[in-house]
Short mmCIF file of C-alpha atoms in Angstrom, two decimals:
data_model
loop_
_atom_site.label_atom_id
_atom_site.label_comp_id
_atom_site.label_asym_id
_atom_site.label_seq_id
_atom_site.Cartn_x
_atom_site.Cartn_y
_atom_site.Cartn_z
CA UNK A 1 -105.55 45.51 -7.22
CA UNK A 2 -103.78 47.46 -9.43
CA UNK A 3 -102.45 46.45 -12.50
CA UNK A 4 -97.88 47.19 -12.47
CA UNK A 5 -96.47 47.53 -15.76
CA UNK A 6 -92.58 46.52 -15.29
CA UNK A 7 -90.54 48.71 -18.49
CA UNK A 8 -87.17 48.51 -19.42
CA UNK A 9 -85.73 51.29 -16.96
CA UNK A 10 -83.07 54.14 -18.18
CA UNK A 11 -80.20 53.87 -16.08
CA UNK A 12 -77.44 55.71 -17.43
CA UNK A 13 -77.36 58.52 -19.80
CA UNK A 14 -75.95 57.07 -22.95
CA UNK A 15 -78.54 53.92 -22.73
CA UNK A 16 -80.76 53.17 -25.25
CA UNK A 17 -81.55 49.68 -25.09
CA UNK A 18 -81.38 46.93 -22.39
CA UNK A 19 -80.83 43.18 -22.38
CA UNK A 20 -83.18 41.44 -19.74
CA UNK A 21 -80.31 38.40 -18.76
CA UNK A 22 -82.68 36.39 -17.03
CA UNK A 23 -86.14 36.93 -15.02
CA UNK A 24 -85.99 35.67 -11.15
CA UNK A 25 -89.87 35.18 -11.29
CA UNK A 26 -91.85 33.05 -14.02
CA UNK A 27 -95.56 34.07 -14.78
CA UNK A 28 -97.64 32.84 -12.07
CA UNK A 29 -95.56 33.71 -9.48
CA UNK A 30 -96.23 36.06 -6.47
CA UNK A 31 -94.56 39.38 -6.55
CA UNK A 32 -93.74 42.10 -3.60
CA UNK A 33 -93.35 45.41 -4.43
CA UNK A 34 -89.26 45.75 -4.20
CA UNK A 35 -88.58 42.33 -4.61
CA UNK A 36 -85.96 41.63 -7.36
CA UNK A 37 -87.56 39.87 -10.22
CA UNK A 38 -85.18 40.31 -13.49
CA UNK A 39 -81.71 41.31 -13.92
CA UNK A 40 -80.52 43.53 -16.62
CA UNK A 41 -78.00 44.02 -18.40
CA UNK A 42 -76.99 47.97 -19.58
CA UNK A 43 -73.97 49.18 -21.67
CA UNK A 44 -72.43 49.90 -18.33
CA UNK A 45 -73.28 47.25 -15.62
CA UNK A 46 -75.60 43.90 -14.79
CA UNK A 47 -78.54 45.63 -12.53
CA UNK A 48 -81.06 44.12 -10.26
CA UNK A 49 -84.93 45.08 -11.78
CA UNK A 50 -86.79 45.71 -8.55
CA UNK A 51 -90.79 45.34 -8.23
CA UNK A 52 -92.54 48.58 -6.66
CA UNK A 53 -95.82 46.92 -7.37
CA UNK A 54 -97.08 43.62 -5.56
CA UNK A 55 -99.63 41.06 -6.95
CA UNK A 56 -98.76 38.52 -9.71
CA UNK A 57 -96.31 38.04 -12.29
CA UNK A 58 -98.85 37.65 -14.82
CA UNK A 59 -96.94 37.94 -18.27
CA UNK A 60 -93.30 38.05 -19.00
CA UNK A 61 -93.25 40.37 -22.82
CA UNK A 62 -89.67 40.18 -22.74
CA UNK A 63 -88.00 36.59 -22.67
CA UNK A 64 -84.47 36.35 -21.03
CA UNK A 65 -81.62 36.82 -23.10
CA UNK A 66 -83.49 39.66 -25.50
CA UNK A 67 -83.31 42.94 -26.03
CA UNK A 68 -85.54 45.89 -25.44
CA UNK A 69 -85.46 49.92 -25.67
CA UNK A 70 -85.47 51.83 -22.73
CA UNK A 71 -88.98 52.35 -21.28
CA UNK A 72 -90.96 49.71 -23.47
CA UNK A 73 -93.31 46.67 -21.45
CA UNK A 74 -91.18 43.97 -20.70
CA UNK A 75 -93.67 42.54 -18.15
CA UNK A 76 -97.02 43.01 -16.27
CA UNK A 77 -97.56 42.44 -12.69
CA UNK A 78 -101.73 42.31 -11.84
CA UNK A 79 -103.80 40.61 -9.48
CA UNK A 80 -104.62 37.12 -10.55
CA UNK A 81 -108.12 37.80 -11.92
CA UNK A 82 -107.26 41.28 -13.19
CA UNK A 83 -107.88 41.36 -16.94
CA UNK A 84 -104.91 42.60 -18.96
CA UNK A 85 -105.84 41.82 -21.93
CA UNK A 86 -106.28 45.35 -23.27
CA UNK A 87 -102.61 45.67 -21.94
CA UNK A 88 -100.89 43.30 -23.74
CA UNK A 89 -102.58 44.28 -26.98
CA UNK A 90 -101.85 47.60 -27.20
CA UNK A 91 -98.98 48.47 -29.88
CA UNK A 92 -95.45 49.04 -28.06
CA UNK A 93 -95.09 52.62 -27.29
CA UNK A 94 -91.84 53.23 -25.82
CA UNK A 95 -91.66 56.65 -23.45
CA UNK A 96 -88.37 57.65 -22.48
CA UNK A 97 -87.79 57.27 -19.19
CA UNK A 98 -85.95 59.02 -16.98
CA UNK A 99 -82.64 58.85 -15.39
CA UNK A 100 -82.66 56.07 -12.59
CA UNK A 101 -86.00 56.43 -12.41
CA UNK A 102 -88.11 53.47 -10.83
CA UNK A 103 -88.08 50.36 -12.81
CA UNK A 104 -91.29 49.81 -12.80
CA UNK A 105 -94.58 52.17 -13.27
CA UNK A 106 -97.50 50.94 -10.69
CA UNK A 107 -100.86 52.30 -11.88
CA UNK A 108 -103.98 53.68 -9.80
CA UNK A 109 -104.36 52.86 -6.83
CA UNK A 110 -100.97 52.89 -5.29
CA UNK A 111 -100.10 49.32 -4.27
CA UNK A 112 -99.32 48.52 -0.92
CA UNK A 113 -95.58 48.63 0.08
CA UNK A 114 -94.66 45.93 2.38
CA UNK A 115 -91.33 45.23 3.45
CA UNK A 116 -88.34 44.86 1.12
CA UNK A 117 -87.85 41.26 0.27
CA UNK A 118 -84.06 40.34 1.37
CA UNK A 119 -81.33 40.67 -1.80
CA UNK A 120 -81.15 37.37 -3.77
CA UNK A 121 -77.56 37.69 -3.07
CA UNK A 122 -75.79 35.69 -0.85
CA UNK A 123 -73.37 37.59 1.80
CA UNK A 124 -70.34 38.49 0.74
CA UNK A 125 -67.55 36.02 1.37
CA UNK A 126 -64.42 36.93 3.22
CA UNK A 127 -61.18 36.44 1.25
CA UNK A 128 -59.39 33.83 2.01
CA UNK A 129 -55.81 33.92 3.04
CA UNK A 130 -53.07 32.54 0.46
CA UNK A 131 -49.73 31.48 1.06
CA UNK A 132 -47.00 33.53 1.54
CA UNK A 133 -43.92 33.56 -1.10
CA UNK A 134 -40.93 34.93 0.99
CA UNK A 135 -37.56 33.70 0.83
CA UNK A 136 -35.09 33.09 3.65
CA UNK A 137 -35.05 36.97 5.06
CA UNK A 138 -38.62 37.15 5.29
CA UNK A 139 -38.77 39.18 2.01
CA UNK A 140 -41.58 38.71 -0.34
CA UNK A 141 -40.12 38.13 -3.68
CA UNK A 142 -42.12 39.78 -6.45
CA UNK A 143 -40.43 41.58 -9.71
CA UNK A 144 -40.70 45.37 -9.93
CA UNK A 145 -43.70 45.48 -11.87
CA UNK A 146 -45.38 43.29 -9.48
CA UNK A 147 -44.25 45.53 -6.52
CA UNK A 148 -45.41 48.66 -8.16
CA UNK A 149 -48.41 47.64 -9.29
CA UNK A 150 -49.16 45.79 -6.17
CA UNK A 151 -48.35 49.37 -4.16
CA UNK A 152 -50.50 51.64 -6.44
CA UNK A 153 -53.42 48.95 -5.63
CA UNK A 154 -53.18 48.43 -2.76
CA UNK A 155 -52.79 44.77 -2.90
CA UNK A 156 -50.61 42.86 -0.45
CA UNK A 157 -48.12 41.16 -1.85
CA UNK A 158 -48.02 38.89 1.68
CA UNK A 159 -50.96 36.99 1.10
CA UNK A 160 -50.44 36.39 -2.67
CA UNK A 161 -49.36 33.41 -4.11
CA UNK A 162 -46.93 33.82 -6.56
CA UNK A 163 -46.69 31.34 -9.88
CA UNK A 164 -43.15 32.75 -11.20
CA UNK A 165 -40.22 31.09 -11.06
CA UNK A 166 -39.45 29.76 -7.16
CA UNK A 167 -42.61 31.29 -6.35
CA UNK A 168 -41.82 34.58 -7.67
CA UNK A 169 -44.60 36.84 -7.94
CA UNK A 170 -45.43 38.38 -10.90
CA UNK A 171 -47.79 40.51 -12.42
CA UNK A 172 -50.14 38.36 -13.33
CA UNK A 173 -50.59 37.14 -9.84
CA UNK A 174 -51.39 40.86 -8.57
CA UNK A 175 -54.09 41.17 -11.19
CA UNK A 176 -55.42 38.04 -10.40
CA UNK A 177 -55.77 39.11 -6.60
CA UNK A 178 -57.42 42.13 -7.45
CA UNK A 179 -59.65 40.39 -9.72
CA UNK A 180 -60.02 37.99 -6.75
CA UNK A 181 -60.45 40.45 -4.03
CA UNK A 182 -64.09 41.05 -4.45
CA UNK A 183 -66.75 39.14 -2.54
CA UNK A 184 -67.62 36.12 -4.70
CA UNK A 185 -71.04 35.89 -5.78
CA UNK A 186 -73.08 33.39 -7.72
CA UNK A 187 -71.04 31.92 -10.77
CA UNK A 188 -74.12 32.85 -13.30
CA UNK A 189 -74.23 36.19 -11.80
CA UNK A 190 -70.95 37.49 -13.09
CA UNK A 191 -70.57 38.46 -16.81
CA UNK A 192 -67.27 36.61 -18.43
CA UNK A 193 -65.15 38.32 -20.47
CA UNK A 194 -65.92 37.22 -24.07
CA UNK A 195 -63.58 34.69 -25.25
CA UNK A 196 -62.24 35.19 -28.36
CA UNK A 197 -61.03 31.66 -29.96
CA UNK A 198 -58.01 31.62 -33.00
CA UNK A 199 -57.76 29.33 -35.17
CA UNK A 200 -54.89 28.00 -37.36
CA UNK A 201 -55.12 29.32 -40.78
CA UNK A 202 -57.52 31.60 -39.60
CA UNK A 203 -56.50 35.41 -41.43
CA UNK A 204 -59.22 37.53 -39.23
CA UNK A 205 -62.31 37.41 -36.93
CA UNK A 206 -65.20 39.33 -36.88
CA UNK A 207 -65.83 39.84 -32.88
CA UNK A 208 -69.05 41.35 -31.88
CA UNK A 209 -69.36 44.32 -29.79
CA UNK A 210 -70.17 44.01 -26.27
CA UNK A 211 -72.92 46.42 -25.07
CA UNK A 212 -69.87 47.98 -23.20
CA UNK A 213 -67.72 48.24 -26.38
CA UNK A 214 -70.72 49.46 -28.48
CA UNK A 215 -71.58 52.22 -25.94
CA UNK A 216 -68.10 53.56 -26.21
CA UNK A 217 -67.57 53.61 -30.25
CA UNK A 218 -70.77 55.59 -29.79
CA UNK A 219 -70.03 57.98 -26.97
CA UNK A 220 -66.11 58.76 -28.16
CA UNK A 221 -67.63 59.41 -31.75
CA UNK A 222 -69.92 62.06 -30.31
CA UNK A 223 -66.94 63.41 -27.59
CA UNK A 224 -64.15 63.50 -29.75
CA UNK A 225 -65.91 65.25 -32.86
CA UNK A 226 -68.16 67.65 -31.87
CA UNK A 227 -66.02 68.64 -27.75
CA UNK A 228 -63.06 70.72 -29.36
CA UNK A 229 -59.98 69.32 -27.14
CA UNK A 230 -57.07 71.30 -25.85
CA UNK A 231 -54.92 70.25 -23.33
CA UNK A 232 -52.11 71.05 -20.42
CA UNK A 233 -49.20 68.78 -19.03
CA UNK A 234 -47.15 68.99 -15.81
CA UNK A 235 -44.93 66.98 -14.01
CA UNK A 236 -45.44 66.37 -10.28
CA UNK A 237 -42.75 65.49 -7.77
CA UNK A 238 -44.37 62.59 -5.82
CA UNK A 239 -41.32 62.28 -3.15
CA UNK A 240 -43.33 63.78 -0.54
CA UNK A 241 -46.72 62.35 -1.45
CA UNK A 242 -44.88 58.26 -2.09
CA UNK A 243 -43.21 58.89 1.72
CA UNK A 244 -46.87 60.12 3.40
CA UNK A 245 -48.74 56.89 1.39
CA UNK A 246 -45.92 54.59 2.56
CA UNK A 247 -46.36 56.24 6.01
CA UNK A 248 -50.25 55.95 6.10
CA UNK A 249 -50.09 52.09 5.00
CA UNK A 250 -47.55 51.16 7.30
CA UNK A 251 -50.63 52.18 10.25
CA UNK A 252 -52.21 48.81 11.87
CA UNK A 253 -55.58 48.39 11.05
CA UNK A 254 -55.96 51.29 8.40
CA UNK A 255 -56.95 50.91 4.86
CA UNK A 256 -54.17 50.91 2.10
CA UNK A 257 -54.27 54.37 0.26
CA UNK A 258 -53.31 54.54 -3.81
CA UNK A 259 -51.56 57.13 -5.25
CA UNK A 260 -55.07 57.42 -7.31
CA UNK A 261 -56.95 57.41 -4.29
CA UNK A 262 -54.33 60.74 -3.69
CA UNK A 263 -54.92 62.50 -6.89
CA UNK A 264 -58.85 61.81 -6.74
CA UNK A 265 -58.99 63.63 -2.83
CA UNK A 266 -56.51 66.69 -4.83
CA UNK A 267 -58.59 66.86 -8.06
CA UNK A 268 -61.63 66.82 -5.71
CA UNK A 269 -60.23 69.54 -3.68
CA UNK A 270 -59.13 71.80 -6.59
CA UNK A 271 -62.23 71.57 -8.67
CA UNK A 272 -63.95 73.04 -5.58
CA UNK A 273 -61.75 76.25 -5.66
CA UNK A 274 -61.72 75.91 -9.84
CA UNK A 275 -65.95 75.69 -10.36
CA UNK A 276 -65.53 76.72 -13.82
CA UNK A 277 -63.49 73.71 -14.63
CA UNK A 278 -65.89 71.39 -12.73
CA UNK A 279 -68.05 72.73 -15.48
CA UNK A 280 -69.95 71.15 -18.95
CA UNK A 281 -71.42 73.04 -21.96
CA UNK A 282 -75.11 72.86 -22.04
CA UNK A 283 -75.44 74.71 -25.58
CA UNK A 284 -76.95 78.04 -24.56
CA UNK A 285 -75.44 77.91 -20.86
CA UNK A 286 -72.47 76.56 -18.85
CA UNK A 287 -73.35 74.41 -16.58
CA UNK A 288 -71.09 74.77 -12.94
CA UNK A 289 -70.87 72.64 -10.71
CA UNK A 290 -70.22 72.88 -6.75
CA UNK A 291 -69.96 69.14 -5.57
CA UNK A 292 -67.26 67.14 -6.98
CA UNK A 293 -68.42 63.97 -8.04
CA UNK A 294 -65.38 62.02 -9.48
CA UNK A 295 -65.68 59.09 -12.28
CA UNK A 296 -62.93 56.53 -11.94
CA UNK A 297 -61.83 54.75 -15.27
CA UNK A 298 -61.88 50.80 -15.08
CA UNK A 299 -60.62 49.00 -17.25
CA UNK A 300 -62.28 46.00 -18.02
CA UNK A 301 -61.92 42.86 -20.76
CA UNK A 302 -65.07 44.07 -22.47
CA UNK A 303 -64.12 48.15 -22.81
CA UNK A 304 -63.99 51.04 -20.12
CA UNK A 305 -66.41 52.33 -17.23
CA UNK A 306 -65.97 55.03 -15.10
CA UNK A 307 -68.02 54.45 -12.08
CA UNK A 308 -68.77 57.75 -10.16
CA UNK A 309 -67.51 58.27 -6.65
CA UNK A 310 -69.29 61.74 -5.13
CA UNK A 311 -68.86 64.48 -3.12
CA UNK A 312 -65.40 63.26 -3.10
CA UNK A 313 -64.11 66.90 -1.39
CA UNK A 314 -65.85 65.66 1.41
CA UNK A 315 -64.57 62.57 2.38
CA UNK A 316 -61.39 61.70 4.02
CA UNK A 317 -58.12 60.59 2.19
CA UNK A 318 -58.72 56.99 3.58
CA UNK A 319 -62.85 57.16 2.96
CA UNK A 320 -62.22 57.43 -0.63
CA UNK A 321 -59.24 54.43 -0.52
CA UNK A 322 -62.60 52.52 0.93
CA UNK A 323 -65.09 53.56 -1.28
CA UNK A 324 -63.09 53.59 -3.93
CA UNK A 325 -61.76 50.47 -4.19
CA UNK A 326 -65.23 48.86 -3.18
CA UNK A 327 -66.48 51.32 -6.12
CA UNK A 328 -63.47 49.89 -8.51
CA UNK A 329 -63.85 45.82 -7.52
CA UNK A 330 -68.00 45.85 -7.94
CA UNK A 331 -67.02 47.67 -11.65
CA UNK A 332 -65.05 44.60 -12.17
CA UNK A 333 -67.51 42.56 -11.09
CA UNK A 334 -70.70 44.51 -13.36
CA UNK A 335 -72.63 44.95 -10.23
CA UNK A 336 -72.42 48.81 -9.42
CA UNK A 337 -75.82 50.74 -8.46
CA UNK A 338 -77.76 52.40 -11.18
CA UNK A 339 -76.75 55.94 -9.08
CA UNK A 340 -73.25 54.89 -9.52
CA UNK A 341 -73.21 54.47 -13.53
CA UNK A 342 -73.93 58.57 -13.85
CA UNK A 343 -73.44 61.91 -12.27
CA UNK A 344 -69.54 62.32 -12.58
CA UNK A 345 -68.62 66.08 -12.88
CA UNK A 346 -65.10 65.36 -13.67
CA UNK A 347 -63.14 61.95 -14.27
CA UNK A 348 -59.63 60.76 -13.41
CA UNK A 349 -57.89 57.82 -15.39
CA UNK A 350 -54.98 56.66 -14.29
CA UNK A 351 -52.54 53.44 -16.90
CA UNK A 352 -49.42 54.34 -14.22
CA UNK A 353 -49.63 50.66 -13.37
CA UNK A 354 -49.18 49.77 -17.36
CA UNK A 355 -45.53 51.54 -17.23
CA UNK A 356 -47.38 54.31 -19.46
CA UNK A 357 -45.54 57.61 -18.49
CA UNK A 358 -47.86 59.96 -20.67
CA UNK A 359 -50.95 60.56 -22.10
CA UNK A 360 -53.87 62.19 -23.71
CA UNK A 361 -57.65 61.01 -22.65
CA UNK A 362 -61.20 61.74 -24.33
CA UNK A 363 -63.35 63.54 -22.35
CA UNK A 364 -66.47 61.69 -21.19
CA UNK A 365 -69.61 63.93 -22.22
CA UNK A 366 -71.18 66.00 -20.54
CA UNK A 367 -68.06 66.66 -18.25
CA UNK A 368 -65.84 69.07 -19.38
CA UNK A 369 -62.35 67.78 -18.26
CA UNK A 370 -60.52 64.40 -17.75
CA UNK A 371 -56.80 63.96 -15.99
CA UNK A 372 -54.74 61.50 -17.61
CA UNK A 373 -52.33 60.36 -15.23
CA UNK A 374 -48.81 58.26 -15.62
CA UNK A 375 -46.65 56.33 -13.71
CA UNK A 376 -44.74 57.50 -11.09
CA UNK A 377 -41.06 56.68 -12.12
CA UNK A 378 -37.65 57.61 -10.33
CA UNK A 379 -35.62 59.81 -12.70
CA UNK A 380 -32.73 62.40 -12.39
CA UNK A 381 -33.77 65.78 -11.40
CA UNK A 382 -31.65 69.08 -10.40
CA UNK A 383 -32.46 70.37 -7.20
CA UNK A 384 -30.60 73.58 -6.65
CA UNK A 385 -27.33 73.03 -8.47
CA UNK A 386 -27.29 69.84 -7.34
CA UNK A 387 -27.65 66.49 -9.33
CA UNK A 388 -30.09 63.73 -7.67
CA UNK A 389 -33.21 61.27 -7.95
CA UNK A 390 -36.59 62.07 -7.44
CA UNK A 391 -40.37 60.23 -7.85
CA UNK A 392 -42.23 62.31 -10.65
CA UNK A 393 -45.56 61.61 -12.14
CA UNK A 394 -46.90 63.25 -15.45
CA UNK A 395 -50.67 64.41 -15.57
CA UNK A 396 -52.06 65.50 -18.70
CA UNK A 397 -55.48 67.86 -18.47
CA UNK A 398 -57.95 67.34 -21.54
CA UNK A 399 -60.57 70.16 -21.48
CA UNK A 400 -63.71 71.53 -23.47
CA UNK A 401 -62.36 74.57 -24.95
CA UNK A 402 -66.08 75.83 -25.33
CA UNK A 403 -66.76 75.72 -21.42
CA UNK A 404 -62.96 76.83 -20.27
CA UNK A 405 -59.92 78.19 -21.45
CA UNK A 406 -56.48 77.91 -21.44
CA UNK A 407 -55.62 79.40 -18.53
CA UNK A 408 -58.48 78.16 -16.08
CA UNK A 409 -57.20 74.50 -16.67
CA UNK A 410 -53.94 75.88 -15.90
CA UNK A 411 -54.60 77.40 -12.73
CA UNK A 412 -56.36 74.23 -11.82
CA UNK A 413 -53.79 72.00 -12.86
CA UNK A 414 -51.54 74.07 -11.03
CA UNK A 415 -53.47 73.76 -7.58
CA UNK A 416 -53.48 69.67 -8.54
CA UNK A 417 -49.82 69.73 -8.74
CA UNK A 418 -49.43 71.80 -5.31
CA UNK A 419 -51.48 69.79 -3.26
CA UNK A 420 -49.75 66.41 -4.67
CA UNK A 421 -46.21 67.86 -3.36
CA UNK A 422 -47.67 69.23 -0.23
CA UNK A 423 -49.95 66.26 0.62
CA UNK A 424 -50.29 67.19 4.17
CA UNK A 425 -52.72 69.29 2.84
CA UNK A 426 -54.85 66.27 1.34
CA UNK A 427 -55.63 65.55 5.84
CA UNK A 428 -56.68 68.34 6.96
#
């Protein structure tokens, strides 16, 4: 039988090291190729370490809870009376591995593939219903905030339970749904936000980095020195766009659409007819792209992700509310695919729901462009020579002045801007 060396696998571009959280199998146990036997944790996500060898999990190199760089032994999988000895003594000898590649490198012969063992986790559970807070009318009281961030989520604010003041609901209680939302998986499975205890008396604290927080000290570092950033602003006027979303969510049985969800289907649209800002430098060559493949910033309590949504110019308005939000939750959760943590050709982040009206994002290497979008906010605006109130929505374009200029992003951000104010055009 052949002997399966299990390495730490490379599963985004910026990782360098893994953390093996804990191992599923313990030495002596009987493996199947594709059977989950570790889970990992990147600078991105937790990931499931699939077998693609079968025989026996013979030694475990890397203990739970430690480190190793990407494509070093962290286990061996070999027939019981295989010796490995040779193996195991052989000085560590990392080799890069490649991008998603498979976790695990079987040696000669090829081991027999049987079946894929079912996922170690359990089926998703279906949210459960809350209480409604309405008052006499049948109105769901909520503050503004609440409302708006509750509409730009999609969250509905009828089966939320709110903890304000006469069952007002508040904020707090929308985040907490949308943290809630997800399907609930094994306690141990999901990674808790670090706590981070005060103390009376206590000046300062020295709080370690998470792998999250680590990865993006060392990935702004590299994008905001060396990627020479100009960038464009324009305000949008969402009337149009607010009335079709209000329109589309009001439809039985159809999925709630974000104004993100919106600008995501426009960017997606507009990069097509604007390659050479769906573009990144490669050095000697400029690298343009013809599939739009959207990252999504997510905020989390340990740093930011951006999750990658693709071929978004070919799915439907409501396909990527679906995806998206699925995409968003599992982010949340650290339990996105290792095809899901790279790939983006451009990236949309959106603080709207934080009541911030304006401002200026780092662009995520290799892409070469990043919208920054604000809040939609109701403000006086002249139409004609008349006096009135409008929706309008800043976006701010940060580009890589070595792969575009000024003008292309303009143009671009133009097209953005026309396709927000004629959504129709976002359906058909």
């Amino acid at each position: 039988m052949a002997i399966t060396k299990v390495v730490m696998p490379k599963l985004s571009e910026a990782m360098e090291t893994g953390r093996v959280i804990k191992w599923l199998k313990k030495e002596g146990d009987p493996v199947s190729g594709g059977e989950i036997i570790a889970e990992i944790e990147t600078d991105k996500a937790d990931i499931e370490l699939e077998s693609f060898g079968s025989g026996v999990l013979r030694k475990i190199v890397v203990p739970a809870g430690e480190r190793a760089p990407v494509g070093s032994l962290i286990a061996v999988i070999a027939d019981a009376a295989e010796d490995i000895a040779s193996l195991l003594a052989a000085p560590p000898s990392p080799a890069p591995a490649p991008t998603t590649a498979p976790a695990t490198l079987p040696g000669p012969p090829p081991a027999p593939a049987p079946p894929r063992a079912p996922a170690v986790a359990p089926a998703p559970a279906p949210p459960v219903p809350m209480p409604v807070t309405a008052d006499v009318a049948g109105r769901v009281k909520a503050s503004p905030l609440a409302k708006k961030i509750a509409a730009q989520s999609g969250v509905d604010l009828q089966l939320v339970q709110g903890s304000g003041p006469g069952g007002r609901i508040v904020r707090s209680d929308v985040e907490a749904a949308l943290s809630s939302a997800p399907a609930a998986r094994p306690a141990q499975a999901v990674a808790a936000p670090a706590a981070v205890p005060s103390a009376p008396g206590v000046e300062y604290q020295d709080v370690p980095l998470s792998s999250i927080r680590a990865a993006i000290a060392r990935r702004m570092a590299q994008a905001k020195g060396p990627v020479p950033h100009f960038y464009l602003t324009a305000e949008v006027a969402m009337d149009r766009a607010w009335e079709l979303r209000e329109e589309l969510n009001a439809l039985e049985g159809q999925p709630k659409v974000s104004v993100t969800d919106m600008i995501v289907k426009a960017c997606a649209l507009a990069l097509l007819k604007h390659p050479g800002v769906n573009a990144s430098f490669q050095g000697e060559t400029i690298r343009v792209h013809y599939r739009a493949h959207i990252g999504i910033a997510v905020a989390l309590e340990e740093g930011l992700i951006t999750p990658v949504l693709r071929d978004c110019d070919r799915r439907s308005l409501t396909q990527i509310a679906v995806e998206g939000r699925d995409l968003v939750e599992r982010a949340r959760n650290r339990r996105l695919r290792a095809q899901e943590l790279s790939g983006a050709t451009f990236t949309v982040s959106n603080l709207g729901m934080f009541d911030v009206d304006e401002f200026s994002a780092i662009i995520n290497p290799p892409e070469g462009a990043i919208l920054a979008v604000g809040a939609v906010v109701q403000k006086p605006v002249v139409e004609g020579e008349r006096l009135g109130v409008g929706r309008r929505m800043r976006l701010t374009l940060s580009c890589d002045h070595r792969a575009m200029d000024g003008a292309m992003g303009a143009r671009f951000l133009q097209d953005v801007k026309r396709l927000l104010e004629e959504p129709l055009r976002l359906l058909v």
